[in-house]
């Protein structure tokens, strides 16, 4: 009987079941799941990864003890992630339906408990989150505050680096460390190609193109005219001085200060927007699209951004989220326009 000793062998085994279920999982993701299995198996049996199948995961008590004993898996987030991964691995193996349900239910229950704890531990910082409706009454006083208003309050607010690194398109090959403001044949801004944003989200979604409204286009034009910005310039800072990491980080920090002095803090606006919109979404798909436009994930929005959400029936949303994950839902993101 063949012994599965190497990653490629066990990946082939798992891939076989995924293929039979007509589920596509990237080689990188499969490899990462096997790395986790190797660590778990060694923790359980104190020997290298050596087995013919995954029946050893049926010993759920021993698995739980092994997870508990691993020093690198101490946080609740990690333990939840481990159980979700085990559920992913076993989901399409017919002989492991009971174990799949066990690890799936365990992850769901732990996630709900964690959210309940988070609800109880929300600090005074929640009081500082302004209401999104109140933010929308802000009255811009010049071309800069007018442009920032349309960037951050009239559309879905993104992180500082997304706009700090915005270069006006001049038709050349602009470094991928910068994002691009596209113009039409009349020199009018029509869209933004966001290629550089939070790494985890960027690795998952790649570059996205955001169509900008007529109001935002006009606000950008006024600002460009007043500040004599030309194609090839950074929208907010003019000429690119030197292409170094330190310089780019400096742009991000300077832009954050610029926004907070003229409007509100970017973090405050992102929290306020998420707290306003996410509890009212009508489907998980819309929530995913909004999260994409904010440069993050729906789970992160719910766990770290949405404060009002914690006052609602969070269990229903968490169950819905985990069901989406474990069902391998393939969301087709809307990349060419904003969700209002």
PDB file of N, CA and C in Angstrom, residues 148-216:
ATOM      1  N   UNK A 148     -11.479  65.857  -1.349  1.00  0.00           N
ATOM      2  CA  UNK A 148     -11.434  64.832  -0.304  1.00  0.00           C
ATOM      3  C   UNK A 148     -12.840  64.403   0.097  1.00  0.00           C
ATOM      4  N   UNK A 149     -13.777  65.337   0.097  1.00  0.00           N
ATOM      5  CA  UNK A 149     -15.170  65.000   0.424  1.00  0.00           C
ATOM      6  C   UNK A 149     -15.709  63.962  -0.565  1.00  0.00           C
ATOM      7  N   UNK A 150     -15.508  64.191  -1.863  1.00  0.00           N
ATOM      8  CA  UNK A 150     -16.033  63.259  -2.859  1.00  0.00           C
ATOM      9  C   UNK A 150     -15.267  61.937  -2.875  1.00  0.00           C
ATOM     10  N   UNK A 151     -13.983  61.958  -2.488  1.00  0.00           N
ATOM     11  CA  UNK A 151     -13.207  60.731  -2.408  1.00  0.00           C
ATOM     12  C   UNK A 151     -13.652  59.846  -1.244  1.00  0.00           C
ATOM     13  N   UNK A 152     -13.937  60.501  -0.103  1.00  0.00           N
ATOM     14  CA  UNK A 152     -14.132  59.716   1.120  1.00  0.00           C
ATOM     15  C   UNK A 152     -15.564  59.648   1.640  1.00  0.00           C
ATOM     16  N   UNK A 153     -16.394  60.600   1.292  1.00  0.00           N
ATOM     17  CA  UNK A 153     -17.751  60.594   1.852  1.00  0.00           C
ATOM     18  C   UNK A 153     -18.801  60.362   0.775  1.00  0.00           C
ATOM     19  N   UNK A 154     -18.503  60.774  -0.440  1.00  0.00           N
ATOM     20  CA  UNK A 154     -19.485  60.573  -1.503  1.00  0.00           C
ATOM     21  C   UNK A 154     -19.307  59.211  -2.182  1.00  0.00           C
ATOM     22  N   UNK A 155     -18.269  58.477  -1.817  1.00  0.00           N
ATOM     23  CA  UNK A 155     -18.087  57.125  -2.334  1.00  0.00           C
ATOM     24  C   UNK A 155     -17.459  56.273  -1.237  1.00  0.00           C
ATOM     25  N   UNK A 156     -17.257  55.009  -1.527  1.00  0.00           N
ATOM     26  CA  UNK A 156     -16.741  54.073  -0.531  1.00  0.00           C
ATOM     27  C   UNK A 156     -15.311  54.458  -0.147  1.00  0.00           C
ATOM     28  N   UNK A 157     -15.035  54.690   1.140  1.00  0.00           N
ATOM     29  CA  UNK A 157     -13.714  55.175   1.566  1.00  0.00           C
ATOM     30  C   UNK A 157     -12.645  54.090   1.586  1.00  0.00           C
ATOM     31  N   UNK A 158     -11.495  54.417   0.990  1.00  0.00           N
ATOM     32  CA  UNK A 158     -10.373  53.490   0.936  1.00  0.00           C
ATOM     33  C   UNK A 158      -9.224  53.988   1.821  1.00  0.00           C
ATOM     34  N   UNK A 159      -8.186  53.170   1.963  1.00  0.00           N
ATOM     35  CA  UNK A 159      -7.038  53.519   2.805  1.00  0.00           C
ATOM     36  C   UNK A 159      -6.199  54.624   2.170  1.00  0.00           C
ATOM     37  N   UNK A 160      -5.314  55.184   2.980  1.00  0.00           N
ATOM     38  CA  UNK A 160      -4.506  56.324   2.548  1.00  0.00           C
ATOM     39  C   UNK A 160      -3.657  56.017   1.318  1.00  0.00           C
ATOM     40  N   UNK A 161      -2.956  54.879   1.307  1.00  0.00           N
ATOM     41  CA  UNK A 161      -2.028  54.614   0.213  1.00  0.00           C
ATOM     42  C   UNK A 161      -2.724  54.493  -1.139  1.00  0.00           C
ATOM     43  N   UNK A 162      -4.009  54.160  -1.125  1.00  0.00           N
ATOM     44  CA  UNK A 162      -4.730  53.987  -2.381  1.00  0.00           C
ATOM     45  C   UNK A 162      -4.811  55.296  -3.166  1.00  0.00           C
ATOM     46  N   UNK A 163      -4.955  56.417  -2.449  1.00  0.00           N
ATOM     47  CA  UNK A 163      -5.063  57.721  -3.094  1.00  0.00           C
ATOM     48  C   UNK A 163      -3.759  58.513  -3.024  1.00  0.00           C
ATOM     49  N   UNK A 164      -2.976  58.304  -1.958  1.00  0.00           N
ATOM     50  CA  UNK A 164      -1.693  59.009  -1.845  1.00  0.00           C
ATOM     51  C   UNK A 164      -0.787  58.661  -3.021  1.00  0.00           C
ATOM     52  N   UNK A 165      -0.904  57.445  -3.530  1.00  0.00           N
ATOM     53  CA  UNK A 165      -0.045  56.971  -4.619  1.00  0.00           C
ATOM     54  C   UNK A 165      -0.744  57.039  -5.972  1.00  0.00           C
ATOM     55  N   UNK A 166      -1.711  57.915  -6.103  1.00  0.00           N
ATOM     56  CA  UNK A 166      -2.485  58.034  -7.335  1.00  0.00           C
ATOM     57  C   UNK A 166      -1.747  58.931  -8.327  1.00  0.00           C
ATOM     58  N   UNK A 167      -1.338  58.352  -9.468  1.00  0.00           N
ATOM     59  CA  UNK A 167      -0.596  59.070 -10.502  1.00  0.00           C
ATOM     60  C   UNK A 167      -1.512  59.318 -11.692  1.00  0.00           C
ATOM     61  N   UNK A 168      -1.467  60.552 -12.229  1.00  0.00           N
ATOM     62  CA  UNK A 168      -2.284  60.902 -13.387  1.00  0.00           C
ATOM     63  C   UNK A 168      -1.697  60.218 -14.624  1.00  0.00           C
ATOM     64  N   UNK A 169      -2.499  59.461 -15.312  1.00  0.00           N
ATOM     65  CA  UNK A 169      -2.037  58.647 -16.443  1.00  0.00           C
ATOM     66  C   UNK A 169      -1.440  59.515 -17.547  1.00  0.00           C
ATOM     67  N   UNK A 170      -0.231  59.121 -18.000  1.00  0.00           N
ATOM     68  CA  UNK A 170       0.403  59.828 -19.116  1.00  0.00           C
ATOM     69  C   UNK A 170       0.715  58.883 -20.265  1.00  0.00           C
ATOM     70  N   UNK A 171       0.148  57.671 -20.205  1.00  0.00           N
ATOM     71  CA  UNK A 171       0.350  56.710 -21.277  1.00  0.00           C
ATOM     72  C   UNK A 171       1.612  55.884 -21.154  1.00  0.00           C
ATOM     73  N   UNK A 172       2.455  56.170 -20.155  1.00  0.00           N
ATOM     74  CA  UNK A 172       3.702  55.416 -19.987  1.00  0.00           C
ATOM     75  C   UNK A 172       3.483  54.233 -19.050  1.00  0.00           C
ATOM     76  N   UNK A 173       4.520  53.418 -18.891  1.00  0.00           N
ATOM     77  CA  UNK A 173       4.453  52.293 -17.949  1.00  0.00           C
ATOM     78  C   UNK A 173       4.733  52.805 -16.544  1.00  0.00           C
ATOM     79  N   UNK A 174       3.682  53.061 -15.799  1.00  0.00           N
ATOM     80  CA  UNK A 174       3.818  53.586 -14.440  1.00  0.00           C
ATOM     81  C   UNK A 174       4.130  52.438 -13.489  1.00  0.00           C
ATOM     82  N   UNK A 175       5.078  52.636 -12.595  1.00  0.00           N
ATOM     83  CA  UNK A 175       5.470  51.610 -11.634  1.00  0.00           C
ATOM     84  C   UNK A 175       4.252  51.048 -10.916  1.00  0.00           C
ATOM     85  N   UNK A 176       4.266  49.728 -10.692  1.00  0.00           N
ATOM     86  CA  UNK A 176       3.143  49.075 -10.009  1.00  0.00           C
ATOM     87  C   UNK A 176       3.038  49.454  -8.540  1.00  0.00           C
ATOM     88  N   UNK A 177       4.001  50.217  -8.044  1.00  0.00           N
ATOM     89  CA  UNK A 177       3.912  50.730  -6.675  1.00  0.00           C
ATOM     90  C   UNK A 177       2.950  51.909  -6.580  1.00  0.00           C
ATOM     91  N   UNK A 178       2.436  52.335  -7.735  1.00  0.00           N
ATOM     92  CA  UNK A 178       1.517  53.478  -7.764  1.00  0.00           C
ATOM     93  C   UNK A 178       0.202  53.072  -8.421  1.00  0.00           C
ATOM     94  N   UNK A 179      -0.851  53.800  -8.085  1.00  0.00           N
ATOM     95  CA  UNK A 179      -2.158  53.604  -8.697  1.00  0.00           C
ATOM     96  C   UNK A 179      -2.355  54.646  -9.789  1.00  0.00           C
ATOM     97  N   UNK A 180      -3.333  54.440 -10.656  1.00  0.00           N
ATOM     98  CA  UNK A 180      -3.447  55.270 -11.858  1.00  0.00           C
ATOM     99  C   UNK A 180      -4.803  55.970 -11.932  1.00  0.00           C
ATOM    100  N   UNK A 181      -4.765  57.263 -12.187  1.00  0.00           N
ATOM    101  CA  UNK A 181      -5.967  58.048 -12.467  1.00  0.00           C
ATOM    102  C   UNK A 181      -6.101  58.132 -13.982  1.00  0.00           C
ATOM    103  N   UNK A 182      -7.121  57.472 -14.540  1.00  0.00           N
ATOM    104  CA  UNK A 182      -7.311  57.432 -15.989  1.00  0.00           C
ATOM    105  C   UNK A 182      -8.098  58.652 -16.464  1.00  0.00           C
ATOM    106  N   UNK A 183      -7.679  59.196 -17.606  1.00  0.00           N
ATOM    107  CA  UNK A 183      -8.359  60.331 -18.222  1.00  0.00           C
ATOM    108  C   UNK A 183      -8.940  59.912 -19.564  1.00  0.00           C
ATOM    109  N   UNK A 184     -10.014  60.587 -19.981  1.00  0.00           N
ATOM    110  CA  UNK A 184     -10.546  60.323 -21.323  1.00  0.00           C
ATOM    111  C   UNK A 184      -9.828  61.210 -22.343  1.00  0.00           C
ATOM    112  N   UNK A 185     -10.271  61.190 -23.594  1.00  0.00           N
ATOM    113  CA  UNK A 185      -9.607  61.952 -24.659  1.00  0.00           C
ATOM    114  C   UNK A 185      -9.682  63.451 -24.437  1.00  0.00           C
ATOM    115  N   UNK A 186     -10.594  63.895 -23.558  1.00  0.00           N
ATOM    116  CA  UNK A 186     -10.746  65.323 -23.279  1.00  0.00           C
ATOM    117  C   UNK A 186      -9.989  65.739 -22.011  1.00  0.00           C
ATOM    118  N   UNK A 187      -9.242  64.795 -21.439  1.00  0.00           N
ATOM    119  CA  UNK A 187      -8.482  65.108 -20.235  1.00  0.00           C
ATOM    120  C   UNK A 187      -9.311  65.078 -18.972  1.00  0.00           C
ATOM    121  N   UNK A 188     -10.509  64.477 -19.047  1.00  0.00           N
ATOM    122  CA  UNK A 188     -11.377  64.410 -17.882  1.00  0.00           C
ATOM    123  C   UNK A 188     -11.156  63.096 -17.138  1.00  0.00           C
ATOM    124  N   UNK A 189     -11.053  63.133 -15.801  1.00  0.00           N
ATOM    125  CA  UNK A 189     -10.885  61.900 -15.024  1.00  0.00           C
ATOM    126  C   UNK A 189     -12.113  61.004 -15.150  1.00  0.00           C
ATOM    127  N   UNK A 190     -11.883  59.707 -15.446  1.00  0.00           N
ATOM    128  CA  UNK A 190     -13.017  58.793 -15.631  1.00  0.00           C
ATOM    129  C   UNK A 190     -12.962  57.570 -14.712  1.00  0.00           C
ATOM    130  N   UNK A 191     -11.758  57.182 -14.284  1.00  0.00           N
ATOM    131  CA  UNK A 191     -11.665  56.009 -13.413  1.00  0.00           C
ATOM    132  C   UNK A 191     -10.325  55.985 -12.687  1.00  0.00           C
ATOM    133  N   UNK A 192     -10.255  55.122 -11.670  1.00  0.00           N
ATOM    134  CA  UNK A 192      -9.018  54.899 -10.938  1.00  0.00           C
ATOM    135  C   UNK A 192      -8.699  53.416 -10.989  1.00  0.00           C
ATOM    136  N   UNK A 193      -7.474  53.096 -11.366  1.00  0.00           N
ATOM    137  CA  UNK A 193      -7.023  51.704 -11.336  1.00  0.00           C
ATOM    138  C   UNK A 193      -6.198  51.528 -10.074  1.00  0.00           C
ATOM    139  N   UNK A 194      -6.746  50.777  -9.126  1.00  0.00           N
ATOM    140  CA  UNK A 194      -6.096  50.578  -7.835  1.00  0.00           C
ATOM    141  C   UNK A 194      -5.298  49.279  -7.907  1.00  0.00           C
ATOM    142  N   UNK A 195      -3.979  49.415  -7.934  1.00  0.00           N
ATOM    143  CA  UNK A 195      -3.099  48.244  -8.062  1.00  0.00           C
ATOM    144  C   UNK A 195      -2.293  47.997  -6.791  1.00  0.00           C
ATOM    145  N   UNK A 196      -2.135  49.042  -5.984  1.00  0.00           N
ATOM    146  CA  UNK A 196      -1.320  48.935  -4.772  1.00  0.00           C
ATOM    147  C   UNK A 196      -2.183  49.281  -3.571  1.00  0.00           C
ATOM    148  N   UNK A 197      -2.541  48.256  -2.790  1.00  0.00           N
ATOM    149  CA  UNK A 197      -3.309  48.482  -1.569  1.00  0.00           C
ATOM    150  C   UNK A 197      -2.930  47.414  -0.569  1.00  0.00           C
ATOM    151  N   UNK A 198      -3.719  47.184   0.457  1.00  0.00           N
ATOM    152  CA  UNK A 198      -3.336  46.247   1.507  1.00  0.00           C
ATOM    153  C   UNK A 198      -2.966  44.904   0.886  1.00  0.00           C
ATOM    154  N   UNK A 199      -1.776  44.397   1.249  1.00  0.00           N
ATOM    155  CA  UNK A 199      -1.195  43.255   0.553  1.00  0.00           C
ATOM    156  C   UNK A 199      -2.097  42.022   0.551  1.00  0.00           C
ATOM    157  N   UNK A 200      -2.675  41.681   1.703  1.00  0.00           N
ATOM    158  CA  UNK A 200      -3.488  40.468   1.785  1.00  0.00           C
ATOM    159  C   UNK A 200      -4.663  40.525   0.823  1.00  0.00           C
ATOM    160  N   UNK A 201      -5.334  41.677   0.767  1.00  0.00           N
ATOM    161  CA  UNK A 201      -6.456  41.828  -0.152  1.00  0.00           C
ATOM    162  C   UNK A 201      -5.968  41.907  -1.592  1.00  0.00           C
ATOM    163  N   UNK A 202      -4.853  42.606  -1.794  1.00  0.00           N
ATOM    164  CA  UNK A 202      -4.304  42.761  -3.142  1.00  0.00           C
ATOM    165  C   UNK A 202      -3.914  41.417  -3.740  1.00  0.00           C
ATOM    166  N   UNK A 203      -3.306  40.549  -2.920  1.00  0.00           N
ATOM    167  CA  UNK A 203      -2.909  39.221  -3.400  1.00  0.00           C
ATOM    168  C   UNK A 203      -4.132  38.397  -3.806  1.00  0.00           C
ATOM    169  N   UNK A 204      -5.252  38.625  -3.137  1.00  0.00           N
ATOM    170  CA  UNK A 204      -6.461  37.853  -3.426  1.00  0.00           C
ATOM    171  C   UNK A 204      -7.222  38.393  -4.628  1.00  0.00           C
ATOM    172  N   UNK A 205      -7.364  39.729  -4.717  1.00  0.00           N
ATOM    173  CA  UNK A 205      -8.240  40.309  -5.740  1.00  0.00           C
ATOM    174  C   UNK A 205      -7.504  40.891  -6.946  1.00  0.00           C
ATOM    175  N   UNK A 206      -6.225  41.229  -6.781  1.00  0.00           N
ATOM    176  CA  UNK A 206      -5.509  41.874  -7.870  1.00  0.00           C
ATOM    177  C   UNK A 206      -5.937  43.323  -8.045  1.00  0.00           C
ATOM    178  N   UNK A 207      -5.621  43.909  -9.196  1.00  0.00           N
ATOM    179  CA  UNK A 207      -5.985  45.308  -9.428  1.00  0.00           C
ATOM    180  C   UNK A 207      -7.477  45.426  -9.724  1.00  0.00           C
ATOM    181  N   UNK A 208      -8.045  46.566  -9.336  1.00  0.00           N
ATOM    182  CA  UNK A 208      -9.459  46.817  -9.609  1.00  0.00           C
ATOM    183  C   UNK A 208      -9.602  48.213 -10.216  1.00  0.00           C
ATOM    184  N   UNK A 209     -10.590  48.377 -11.050  1.00  0.00           N
ATOM    185  CA  UNK A 209     -10.853  49.676 -11.662  1.00  0.00           C
ATOM    186  C   UNK A 209     -12.158  50.227 -11.107  1.00  0.00           C
ATOM    187  N   UNK A 210     -12.090  51.443 -10.596  1.00  0.00           N
ATOM    188  CA  UNK A 210     -13.262  52.084  -9.998  1.00  0.00           C
ATOM    189  C   UNK A 210     -13.694  53.253 -10.876  1.00  0.00           C
ATOM    190  N   UNK A 211     -14.894  53.175 -11.402  1.00  0.00           N
ATOM    191  CA  UNK A 211     -15.446  54.273 -12.186  1.00  0.00           C
ATOM    192  C   UNK A 211     -15.818  55.417 -11.243  1.00  0.00           C
ATOM    193  N   UNK A 212     -15.413  56.621 -11.581  1.00  0.00           N
ATOM    194  CA  UNK A 212     -15.690  57.753 -10.688  1.00  0.00           C
ATOM    195  C   UNK A 212     -16.892  58.553 -11.197  1.00  0.00           C
ATOM    196  N   UNK A 213     -17.598  59.128 -10.254  1.00  0.00           N
ATOM    197  CA  UNK A 213     -18.822  59.884 -10.571  1.00  0.00           C
ATOM    198  C   UNK A 213     -18.479  61.197 -11.265  1.00  0.00           C
ATOM    199  N   UNK A 214     -19.489  61.816 -11.886  1.00  0.00           N
ATOM    200  CA  UNK A 214     -19.292  63.123 -12.535  1.00  0.00           C
ATOM    201  C   UNK A 214     -18.862  64.163 -11.510  1.00  0.00           C
ATOM    202  N   UNK A 215     -19.440  64.101 -10.296  1.00  0.00           N
ATOM    203  CA  UNK A 215     -19.098  65.067  -9.257  1.00  0.00           C
ATOM    204  C   UNK A 215     -17.643  64.937  -8.833  1.00  0.00           C
ATOM    205  N   UNK A 216     -17.183  63.692  -8.646  1.00  0.00           N
ATOM    206  CA  UNK A 216     -15.792  63.476  -8.262  1.00  0.00           C
ATOM    207  C   UNK A 216     -14.861  63.884  -9.400  1.00  0.00           C
TER     208      UNK A 216
END
